[in-house]
């Protein structure tokens, strides 16, 4: 059942398109729904992340992270109420906001309309991060997280939100230091 659910998630296919070598799609979906409703999907994720950190020689609980967001176009079937326009990226759709640890493993996620700014979503994301990962004291961010959010992170959650600015002469994807 776990392999069948992982196959569905990785492939992004519909439940009814489940290959014949897995159990019937409705049985797999029933298991997935039960796991999701009981919070087990999140529990599986968290335990796998902890094992991955230990395998890399790290403590299970991270002390630093990185925050970022990505705007993606939404299909016409996505309700207009959950979409928005990201003027900077020129995208009509949704935005996924994430915080990862220094290994790139997911700590928390938030999906919003693309019109929601990084600073707005950052407040919710950092509050969730503090609730779940109390040892986090440092989070790196890009220029979208400047302003009052830096002070709020320090004062409300005791997190040093360090903004790494991009230089004007770079184009495309580049790792910021």
mmCIF file with all atom_site columns, C-alpha atoms in Angstrom:
data_model
loop_
_atom_site.group_PDB
_atom_site.id
_atom_site.type_symbol
_atom_site.label_atom_id
_atom_site.label_alt_id
_atom_site.label_comp_id
_atom_site.label_asym_id
_atom_site.label_entity_id
_atom_site.label_seq_id
_atom_site.pdbx_PDB_ins_code
_atom_site.Cartn_x
_atom_site.Cartn_y
_atom_site.Cartn_z
_atom_site.occupancy
_atom_site.B_iso_or_equiv
_atom_site.pdbx_formal_charge
_atom_site.auth_seq_id
_atom_site.auth_comp_id
_atom_site.auth_asym_id
_atom_site.auth_atom_id
_atom_site.pdbx_PDB_model_num
ATOM 1   C CA . UNK A 1 1   ? 0.000   0.000  0.000   1.00 0.00 ? 1   UNK A CA 1
ATOM 2   C CA . UNK A 1 2   ? 2.812   2.433  0.827   1.00 0.00 ? 2   UNK A CA 1
ATOM 3   C CA . UNK A 1 3   ? 4.455   1.742  -2.547  1.00 0.00 ? 3   UNK A CA 1
ATOM 4   C CA . UNK A 1 4   ? 1.132   2.274  -4.326  1.00 0.00 ? 4   UNK A CA 1
ATOM 5   C CA . UNK A 1 5   ? 0.543   5.620  -2.601  1.00 0.00 ? 5   UNK A CA 1
ATOM 6   C CA . UNK A 1 6   ? 4.142   6.711  -3.333  1.00 0.00 ? 6   UNK A CA 1
ATOM 7   C CA . UNK A 1 7   ? 3.652   5.739  -6.981  1.00 0.00 ? 7   UNK A CA 1
ATOM 8   C CA . UNK A 1 8   ? 0.511   7.886  -7.185  1.00 0.00 ? 8   UNK A CA 1
ATOM 9   C CA . UNK A 1 9   ? 2.189   10.905 -5.587  1.00 0.00 ? 9   UNK A CA 1
ATOM 10  C CA . UNK A 1 10  ? 5.411   10.632 -7.614  1.00 0.00 ? 10  UNK A CA 1
ATOM 11  C CA . UNK A 1 11  ? 3.583   10.128 -10.908 1.00 0.00 ? 11  UNK A CA 1
ATOM 12  C CA . UNK A 1 12  ? 0.816   12.635 -10.313 1.00 0.00 ? 12  UNK A CA 1
ATOM 13  C CA . UNK A 1 13  ? -1.701  10.318 -11.935 1.00 0.00 ? 13  UNK A CA 1
ATOM 14  C CA . UNK A 1 14  ? -5.369  9.785  -11.132 1.00 0.00 ? 14  UNK A CA 1
ATOM 15  C CA . UNK A 1 15  ? -6.399  7.112  -8.672  1.00 0.00 ? 15  UNK A CA 1
ATOM 16  C CA . UNK A 1 16  ? -8.285  5.190  -11.338 1.00 0.00 ? 16  UNK A CA 1
ATOM 17  C CA . UNK A 1 17  ? -5.098  4.954  -13.440 1.00 0.00 ? 17  UNK A CA 1
ATOM 18  C CA . UNK A 1 18  ? -3.428  2.717  -10.824 1.00 0.00 ? 18  UNK A CA 1
ATOM 19  C CA . UNK A 1 19  ? -1.357  0.015  -12.594 1.00 0.00 ? 19  UNK A CA 1
ATOM 20  C CA . UNK A 1 20  ? -2.655  -3.546 -12.357 1.00 0.00 ? 20  UNK A CA 1
ATOM 21  C CA . UNK A 1 21  ? 0.335   -4.787 -10.324 1.00 0.00 ? 21  UNK A CA 1
ATOM 22  C CA . UNK A 1 22  ? -0.858  -2.700 -7.341  1.00 0.00 ? 22  UNK A CA 1
ATOM 23  C CA . UNK A 1 23  ? -4.022  -3.374 -5.312  1.00 0.00 ? 23  UNK A CA 1
ATOM 24  C CA . UNK A 1 24  ? -7.294  -1.974 -6.663  1.00 0.00 ? 24  UNK A CA 1
ATOM 25  C CA . UNK A 1 25  ? -7.315  1.839  -6.781  1.00 0.00 ? 25  UNK A CA 1
ATOM 26  C CA . UNK A 1 26  ? -10.275 2.185  -4.421  1.00 0.00 ? 26  UNK A CA 1
ATOM 27  C CA . UNK A 1 27  ? -8.524  0.100  -1.719  1.00 0.00 ? 27  UNK A CA 1
ATOM 28  C CA . UNK A 1 28  ? -5.334  2.160  -2.055  1.00 0.00 ? 28  UNK A CA 1
ATOM 29  C CA . UNK A 1 29  ? -7.332  5.396  -1.902  1.00 0.00 ? 29  UNK A CA 1
ATOM 30  C CA . UNK A 1 30  ? -9.197  4.189  1.206   1.00 0.00 ? 30  UNK A CA 1
ATOM 31  C CA . UNK A 1 31  ? -5.889  3.495  2.965   1.00 0.00 ? 31  UNK A CA 1
ATOM 32  C CA . UNK A 1 32  ? -4.457  6.849  1.880   1.00 0.00 ? 32  UNK A CA 1
ATOM 33  C CA . UNK A 1 33  ? -7.579  8.731  3.052   1.00 0.00 ? 33  UNK A CA 1
ATOM 34  C CA . UNK A 1 34  ? -7.472  6.970  6.433   1.00 0.00 ? 34  UNK A CA 1
ATOM 35  C CA . UNK A 1 35  ? -3.749  7.745  6.849   1.00 0.00 ? 35  UNK A CA 1
ATOM 36  C CA . UNK A 1 36  ? -4.267  11.380 5.836   1.00 0.00 ? 36  UNK A CA 1
ATOM 37  C CA . UNK A 1 37  ? -7.239  11.876 8.157   1.00 0.00 ? 37  UNK A CA 1
ATOM 38  C CA . UNK A 1 38  ? -5.318  10.443 11.113  1.00 0.00 ? 38  UNK A CA 1
ATOM 39  C CA . UNK A 1 39  ? -2.239  12.585 10.373  1.00 0.00 ? 39  UNK A CA 1
ATOM 40  C CA . UNK A 1 40  ? -0.098  9.594  9.453   1.00 0.00 ? 40  UNK A CA 1
ATOM 41  C CA . UNK A 1 41  ? 1.080   10.999 6.097   1.00 0.00 ? 41  UNK A CA 1
ATOM 42  C CA . UNK A 1 42  ? 2.767   13.868 7.951   1.00 0.00 ? 42  UNK A CA 1
ATOM 43  C CA . UNK A 1 43  ? 4.109   11.429 10.536  1.00 0.00 ? 43  UNK A CA 1
ATOM 44  C CA . UNK A 1 44  ? 5.645   9.247  7.783   1.00 0.00 ? 44  UNK A CA 1
ATOM 45  C CA . UNK A 1 45  ? 7.252   12.326 6.233   1.00 0.00 ? 45  UNK A CA 1
ATOM 46  C CA . UNK A 1 46  ? 8.676   13.583 9.516   1.00 0.00 ? 46  UNK A CA 1
ATOM 47  C CA . UNK A 1 47  ? 10.121  10.193 10.465  1.00 0.00 ? 47  UNK A CA 1
ATOM 48  C CA . UNK A 1 48  ? 11.748  9.764  7.046   1.00 0.00 ? 48  UNK A CA 1
ATOM 49  C CA . UNK A 1 49  ? 13.227  13.280 7.281   1.00 0.00 ? 49  UNK A CA 1
ATOM 50  C CA . UNK A 1 50  ? 14.620  12.480 10.740  1.00 0.00 ? 50  UNK A CA 1
ATOM 51  C CA . UNK A 1 51  ? 16.215  9.274  9.435   1.00 0.00 ? 51  UNK A CA 1
ATOM 52  C CA . UNK A 1 52  ? 17.676  11.137 6.464   1.00 0.00 ? 52  UNK A CA 1
ATOM 53  C CA . UNK A 1 53  ? 19.215  13.733 8.766   1.00 0.00 ? 53  UNK A CA 1
ATOM 54  C CA . UNK A 1 54  ? 20.695  11.034 11.010  1.00 0.00 ? 54  UNK A CA 1
ATOM 55  C CA . UNK A 1 55  ? 22.077  9.162  7.990   1.00 0.00 ? 55  UNK A CA 1
ATOM 56  C CA . UNK A 1 56  ? 23.822  12.400 6.962   1.00 0.00 ? 56  UNK A CA 1
ATOM 57  C CA . UNK A 1 57  ? 25.398  12.663 10.420  1.00 0.00 ? 57  UNK A CA 1
ATOM 58  C CA . UNK A 1 58  ? 23.072  15.442 11.588  1.00 0.00 ? 58  UNK A CA 1
ATOM 59  C CA . UNK A 1 59  ? 20.896  15.782 14.656  1.00 0.00 ? 59  UNK A CA 1
ATOM 60  C CA . UNK A 1 60  ? 17.251  14.844 14.057  1.00 0.00 ? 60  UNK A CA 1
ATOM 61  C CA . UNK A 1 61  ? 16.114  18.359 14.934  1.00 0.00 ? 61  UNK A CA 1
ATOM 62  C CA . UNK A 1 62  ? 17.518  21.117 12.672  1.00 0.00 ? 62  UNK A CA 1
ATOM 63  C CA . UNK A 1 63  ? 18.802  24.455 13.941  1.00 0.00 ? 63  UNK A CA 1
ATOM 64  C CA . UNK A 1 64  ? 18.866  26.333 10.614  1.00 0.00 ? 64  UNK A CA 1
ATOM 65  C CA . UNK A 1 65  ? 16.730  26.530 7.503   1.00 0.00 ? 65  UNK A CA 1
ATOM 66  C CA . UNK A 1 66  ? 16.048  28.311 4.247   1.00 0.00 ? 66  UNK A CA 1
ATOM 67  C CA . UNK A 1 67  ? 12.785  29.964 3.192   1.00 0.00 ? 67  UNK A CA 1
ATOM 68  C CA . UNK A 1 68  ? 11.674  30.572 -0.383  1.00 0.00 ? 68  UNK A CA 1
ATOM 69  C CA . UNK A 1 69  ? 8.644   30.638 -2.667  1.00 0.00 ? 69  UNK A CA 1
ATOM 70  C CA . UNK A 1 70  ? 7.793   29.692 -6.237  1.00 0.00 ? 70  UNK A CA 1
ATOM 71  C CA . UNK A 1 71  ? 4.884   30.910 -8.335  1.00 0.00 ? 71  UNK A CA 1
ATOM 72  C CA . UNK A 1 72  ? 3.304   28.380 -10.687 1.00 0.00 ? 72  UNK A CA 1
ATOM 73  C CA . UNK A 1 73  ? 0.622   28.743 -13.322 1.00 0.00 ? 73  UNK A CA 1
ATOM 74  C CA . UNK A 1 74  ? -2.744  27.316 -12.344 1.00 0.00 ? 74  UNK A CA 1
ATOM 75  C CA . UNK A 1 75  ? -4.896  25.253 -14.664 1.00 0.00 ? 75  UNK A CA 1
ATOM 76  C CA . UNK A 1 76  ? -8.253  26.637 -15.746 1.00 0.00 ? 76  UNK A CA 1
ATOM 77  C CA . UNK A 1 77  ? -9.899  24.079 -13.429 1.00 0.00 ? 77  UNK A CA 1
ATOM 78  C CA . UNK A 1 78  ? -8.346  25.734 -10.344 1.00 0.00 ? 78  UNK A CA 1
ATOM 79  C CA . UNK A 1 79  ? -10.970 27.949 -8.675  1.00 0.00 ? 79  UNK A CA 1
ATOM 80  C CA . UNK A 1 80  ? -10.370 31.674 -9.216  1.00 0.00 ? 80  UNK A CA 1
ATOM 81  C CA . UNK A 1 81  ? -10.711 32.270 -5.456  1.00 0.00 ? 81  UNK A CA 1
ATOM 82  C CA . UNK A 1 82  ? -7.471  30.352 -4.820  1.00 0.00 ? 82  UNK A CA 1
ATOM 83  C CA . UNK A 1 83  ? -5.492  31.927 -7.672  1.00 0.00 ? 83  UNK A CA 1
ATOM 84  C CA . UNK A 1 84  ? -3.832  35.306 -7.969  1.00 0.00 ? 84  UNK A CA 1
ATOM 85  C CA . UNK A 1 85  ? -1.412  37.258 -10.137 1.00 0.00 ? 85  UNK A CA 1
ATOM 86  C CA . UNK A 1 86  ? 2.252   37.509 -9.186  1.00 0.00 ? 86  UNK A CA 1
ATOM 87  C CA . UNK A 1 87  ? 3.292   40.777 -10.826 1.00 0.00 ? 87  UNK A CA 1
ATOM 88  C CA . UNK A 1 88  ? 7.005   40.142 -10.361 1.00 0.00 ? 88  UNK A CA 1
ATOM 89  C CA . UNK A 1 89  ? 6.965   36.775 -12.107 1.00 0.00 ? 89  UNK A CA 1
ATOM 90  C CA . UNK A 1 90  ? 4.039   37.591 -14.414 1.00 0.00 ? 90  UNK A CA 1
ATOM 91  C CA . UNK A 1 91  ? 2.263   34.388 -13.341 1.00 0.00 ? 91  UNK A CA 1
ATOM 92  C CA . UNK A 1 92  ? -1.459  33.864 -12.787 1.00 0.00 ? 92  UNK A CA 1
ATOM 93  C CA . UNK A 1 93  ? -1.781  30.956 -10.393 1.00 0.00 ? 93  UNK A CA 1
ATOM 94  C CA . UNK A 1 94  ? -0.604  29.805 -7.006  1.00 0.00 ? 94  UNK A CA 1
ATOM 95  C CA . UNK A 1 95  ? 2.523   30.197 -4.959  1.00 0.00 ? 95  UNK A CA 1
ATOM 96  C CA . UNK A 1 96  ? 4.159   27.489 -2.861  1.00 0.00 ? 96  UNK A CA 1
ATOM 97  C CA . UNK A 1 97  ? 6.131   28.759 0.117   1.00 0.00 ? 97  UNK A CA 1
ATOM 98  C CA . UNK A 1 98  ? 8.537   26.373 1.842   1.00 0.00 ? 98  UNK A CA 1
ATOM 99  C CA . UNK A 1 99  ? 11.100  26.167 4.591   1.00 0.00 ? 99  UNK A CA 1
ATOM 100 C CA . UNK A 1 100 ? 13.743  23.460 4.232   1.00 0.00 ? 100 UNK A CA 1
ATOM 101 C CA . UNK A 1 101 ? 16.635  22.425 6.444   1.00 0.00 ? 101 UNK A CA 1
ATOM 102 C CA . UNK A 1 102 ? 20.252  22.768 5.321   1.00 0.00 ? 102 UNK A CA 1
ATOM 103 C CA . UNK A 1 103 ? 20.016  19.385 3.580   1.00 0.00 ? 103 UNK A CA 1
ATOM 104 C CA . UNK A 1 104 ? 17.017  20.594 1.545   1.00 0.00 ? 104 UNK A CA 1
ATOM 105 C CA . UNK A 1 105 ? 14.533  18.434 3.460   1.00 0.00 ? 105 UNK A CA 1
ATOM 106 C CA . UNK A 1 106 ? 11.061  19.940 3.855   1.00 0.00 ? 106 UNK A CA 1
ATOM 107 C CA . UNK A 1 107 ? 10.181  21.405 7.248   1.00 0.00 ? 107 UNK A CA 1
ATOM 108 C CA . UNK A 1 108 ? 6.945   23.267 6.484   1.00 0.00 ? 108 UNK A CA 1
ATOM 109 C CA . UNK A 1 109 ? 4.923   24.352 3.461   1.00 0.00 ? 109 UNK A CA 1
ATOM 110 C CA . UNK A 1 110 ? 2.137   26.795 2.643   1.00 0.00 ? 110 UNK A CA 1
ATOM 111 C CA . UNK A 1 111 ? 0.246   27.159 -0.659  1.00 0.00 ? 111 UNK A CA 1
ATOM 112 C CA . UNK A 1 112 ? -1.381  30.516 -1.411  1.00 0.00 ? 112 UNK A CA 1
ATOM 113 C CA . UNK A 1 113 ? -2.655  32.535 -4.321  1.00 0.00 ? 113 UNK A CA 1
ATOM 114 C CA . UNK A 1 114 ? 0.299   33.852 -6.350  1.00 0.00 ? 114 UNK A CA 1
ATOM 115 C CA . UNK A 1 115 ? -0.661  37.412 -5.350  1.00 0.00 ? 115 UNK A CA 1
ATOM 116 C CA . UNK A 1 116 ? 0.329   36.781 -1.703  1.00 0.00 ? 116 UNK A CA 1
ATOM 117 C CA . UNK A 1 117 ? 3.720   38.356 -1.027  1.00 0.00 ? 117 UNK A CA 1
ATOM 118 C CA . UNK A 1 118 ? 6.643   36.407 0.401   1.00 0.00 ? 118 UNK A CA 1
ATOM 119 C CA . UNK A 1 119 ? 6.595   38.654 3.488   1.00 0.00 ? 119 UNK A CA 1
ATOM 120 C CA . UNK A 1 120 ? 2.883   37.965 4.144   1.00 0.00 ? 120 UNK A CA 1
ATOM 121 C CA . UNK A 1 121 ? 3.222   34.203 3.790   1.00 0.00 ? 121 UNK A CA 1
ATOM 122 C CA . UNK A 1 122 ? 6.532   34.300 5.682   1.00 0.00 ? 122 UNK A CA 1
ATOM 123 C CA . UNK A 1 123 ? 4.726   35.327 8.860   1.00 0.00 ? 123 UNK A CA 1
ATOM 124 C CA . UNK A 1 124 ? 2.524   32.225 8.784   1.00 0.00 ? 124 UNK A CA 1
ATOM 125 C CA . UNK A 1 125 ? 5.363   29.977 7.668   1.00 0.00 ? 125 UNK A CA 1
ATOM 126 C CA . UNK A 1 126 ? 7.795   31.118 10.381  1.00 0.00 ? 126 UNK A CA 1
ATOM 127 C CA . UNK A 1 127 ? 5.113   30.799 13.079  1.00 0.00 ? 127 UNK A CA 1
ATOM 128 C CA . UNK A 1 128 ? 4.452   27.208 11.958  1.00 0.00 ? 128 UNK A CA 1
ATOM 129 C CA . UNK A 1 129 ? 8.174   26.548 11.816  1.00 0.00 ? 129 UNK A CA 1
ATOM 130 C CA . UNK A 1 130 ? 8.633   27.706 15.416  1.00 0.00 ? 130 UNK A CA 1
ATOM 131 C CA . UNK A 1 131 ? 5.750   25.479 16.611  1.00 0.00 ? 131 UNK A CA 1
ATOM 132 C CA . UNK A 1 132 ? 7.148   22.348 14.967  1.00 0.00 ? 132 UNK A CA 1
ATOM 133 C CA . UNK A 1 133 ? 10.907  22.935 15.091  1.00 0.00 ? 133 UNK A CA 1
ATOM 134 C CA . UNK A 1 134 ? 11.725  24.760 18.301  1.00 0.00 ? 134 UNK A CA 1
ATOM 135 C CA . UNK A 1 135 ? 15.530  24.552 17.838  1.00 0.00 ? 135 UNK A CA 1
ATOM 136 C CA . UNK A 1 136 ? 15.557  26.611 14.625  1.00 0.00 ? 136 UNK A CA 1
ATOM 137 C CA . UNK A 1 137 ? 17.375  29.876 15.344  1.00 0.00 ? 137 UNK A CA 1
ATOM 138 C CA . UNK A 1 138 ? 18.599  30.873 11.876  1.00 0.00 ? 138 UNK A CA 1
ATOM 139 C CA . UNK A 1 139 ? 16.733  31.072 8.558   1.00 0.00 ? 139 UNK A CA 1
ATOM 140 C CA . UNK A 1 140 ? 18.270  32.346 5.323   1.00 0.00 ? 140 UNK A CA 1
ATOM 141 C CA . UNK A 1 141 ? 16.049  34.136 2.815   1.00 0.00 ? 141 UNK A CA 1
ATOM 142 C CA . UNK A 1 142 ? 16.214  36.083 -0.433  1.00 0.00 ? 142 UNK A CA 1
ATOM 143 C CA . UNK A 1 143 ? 15.295  39.738 -0.888  1.00 0.00 ? 143 UNK A CA 1
ATOM 144 C CA . UNK A 1 144 ? 11.547  39.008 -0.883  1.00 0.00 ? 144 UNK A CA 1
ATOM 145 C CA . UNK A 1 145 ? 11.618  38.651 2.914   1.00 0.00 ? 145 UNK A CA 1
ATOM 146 C CA . UNK A 1 146 ? 12.997  42.060 3.920   1.00 0.00 ? 146 UNK A CA 1
ATOM 147 C CA . UNK A 1 147 ? 11.359  44.703 6.055   1.00 0.00 ? 147 UNK A CA 1
ATOM 148 C CA . UNK A 1 148 ? 9.316   44.199 9.214   1.00 0.00 ? 148 UNK A CA 1
ATOM 149 C CA . UNK A 1 149 ? 9.392   40.411 8.837   1.00 0.00 ? 149 UNK A CA 1
ATOM 150 C CA . UNK A 1 150 ? 13.057  40.386 9.922   1.00 0.00 ? 150 UNK A CA 1
ATOM 151 C CA . UNK A 1 151 ? 12.170  42.181 13.166  1.00 0.00 ? 151 UNK A CA 1
ATOM 152 C CA . UNK A 1 152 ? 9.058   40.070 13.712  1.00 0.00 ? 152 UNK A CA 1
ATOM 153 C CA . UNK A 1 153 ? 11.049  36.851 13.292  1.00 0.00 ? 153 UNK A CA 1
ATOM 154 C CA . UNK A 1 154 ? 13.612  38.028 15.844  1.00 0.00 ? 154 UNK A CA 1
ATOM 155 C CA . UNK A 1 155 ? 11.143  39.405 18.404  1.00 0.00 ? 155 UNK A CA 1
ATOM 156 C CA . UNK A 1 156 ? 8.223   36.961 18.148  1.00 0.00 ? 156 UNK A CA 1
ATOM 157 C CA . UNK A 1 157 ? 9.968   33.672 17.367  1.00 0.00 ? 157 UNK A CA 1
ATOM 158 C CA . UNK A 1 158 ? 13.642  34.270 18.285  1.00 0.00 ? 158 UNK A CA 1
ATOM 159 C CA . UNK A 1 159 ? 14.689  33.430 14.720  1.00 0.00 ? 159 UNK A CA 1
ATOM 160 C CA . UNK A 1 160 ? 17.489  35.339 12.996  1.00 0.00 ? 160 UNK A CA 1
ATOM 161 C CA . UNK A 1 161 ? 16.049  35.865 9.510   1.00 0.00 ? 161 UNK A CA 1
ATOM 162 C CA . UNK A 1 162 ? 19.135  36.592 7.422   1.00 0.00 ? 162 UNK A CA 1
ATOM 163 C CA . UNK A 1 163 ? 18.374  38.107 4.024   1.00 0.00 ? 163 UNK A CA 1
ATOM 164 C CA . UNK A 1 164 ? 20.948  37.359 1.334   1.00 0.00 ? 164 UNK A CA 1
ATOM 165 C CA . UNK A 1 165 ? 20.697  39.947 -1.431  1.00 0.00 ? 165 UNK A CA 1
ATOM 166 C CA . UNK A 1 166 ? 21.224  39.111 -5.088  1.00 0.00 ? 166 UNK A CA 1
ATOM 167 C CA . UNK A 1 167 ? 23.769  41.272 -6.910  1.00 0.00 ? 167 UNK A CA 1
ATOM 168 C CA . UNK A 1 168 ? 22.505  43.337 -9.846  1.00 0.00 ? 168 UNK A CA 1
ATOM 169 C CA . UNK A 1 169 ? 24.868  41.775 -12.388 1.00 0.00 ? 169 UNK A CA 1
ATOM 170 C CA . UNK A 1 170 ? 23.598  38.167 -12.115 1.00 0.00 ? 170 UNK A CA 1
ATOM 171 C CA . UNK A 1 171 ? 20.987  36.557 -14.335 1.00 0.00 ? 171 UNK A CA 1
ATOM 172 C CA . UNK A 1 172 ? 19.145  33.253 -14.031 1.00 0.00 ? 172 UNK A CA 1
ATOM 173 C CA . UNK A 1 173 ? 19.548  30.843 -11.140 1.00 0.00 ? 173 UNK A CA 1
ATOM 174 C CA . UNK A 1 174 ? 22.568  31.408 -8.921  1.00 0.00 ? 174 UNK A CA 1
ATOM 175 C CA . UNK A 1 175 ? 23.411  30.227 -5.398  1.00 0.00 ? 175 UNK A CA 1
ATOM 176 C CA . UNK A 1 176 ? 23.578  33.241 -3.095  1.00 0.00 ? 176 UNK A CA 1
ATOM 177 C CA . UNK A 1 177 ? 26.209  33.497 -0.343  1.00 0.00 ? 177 UNK A CA 1
#
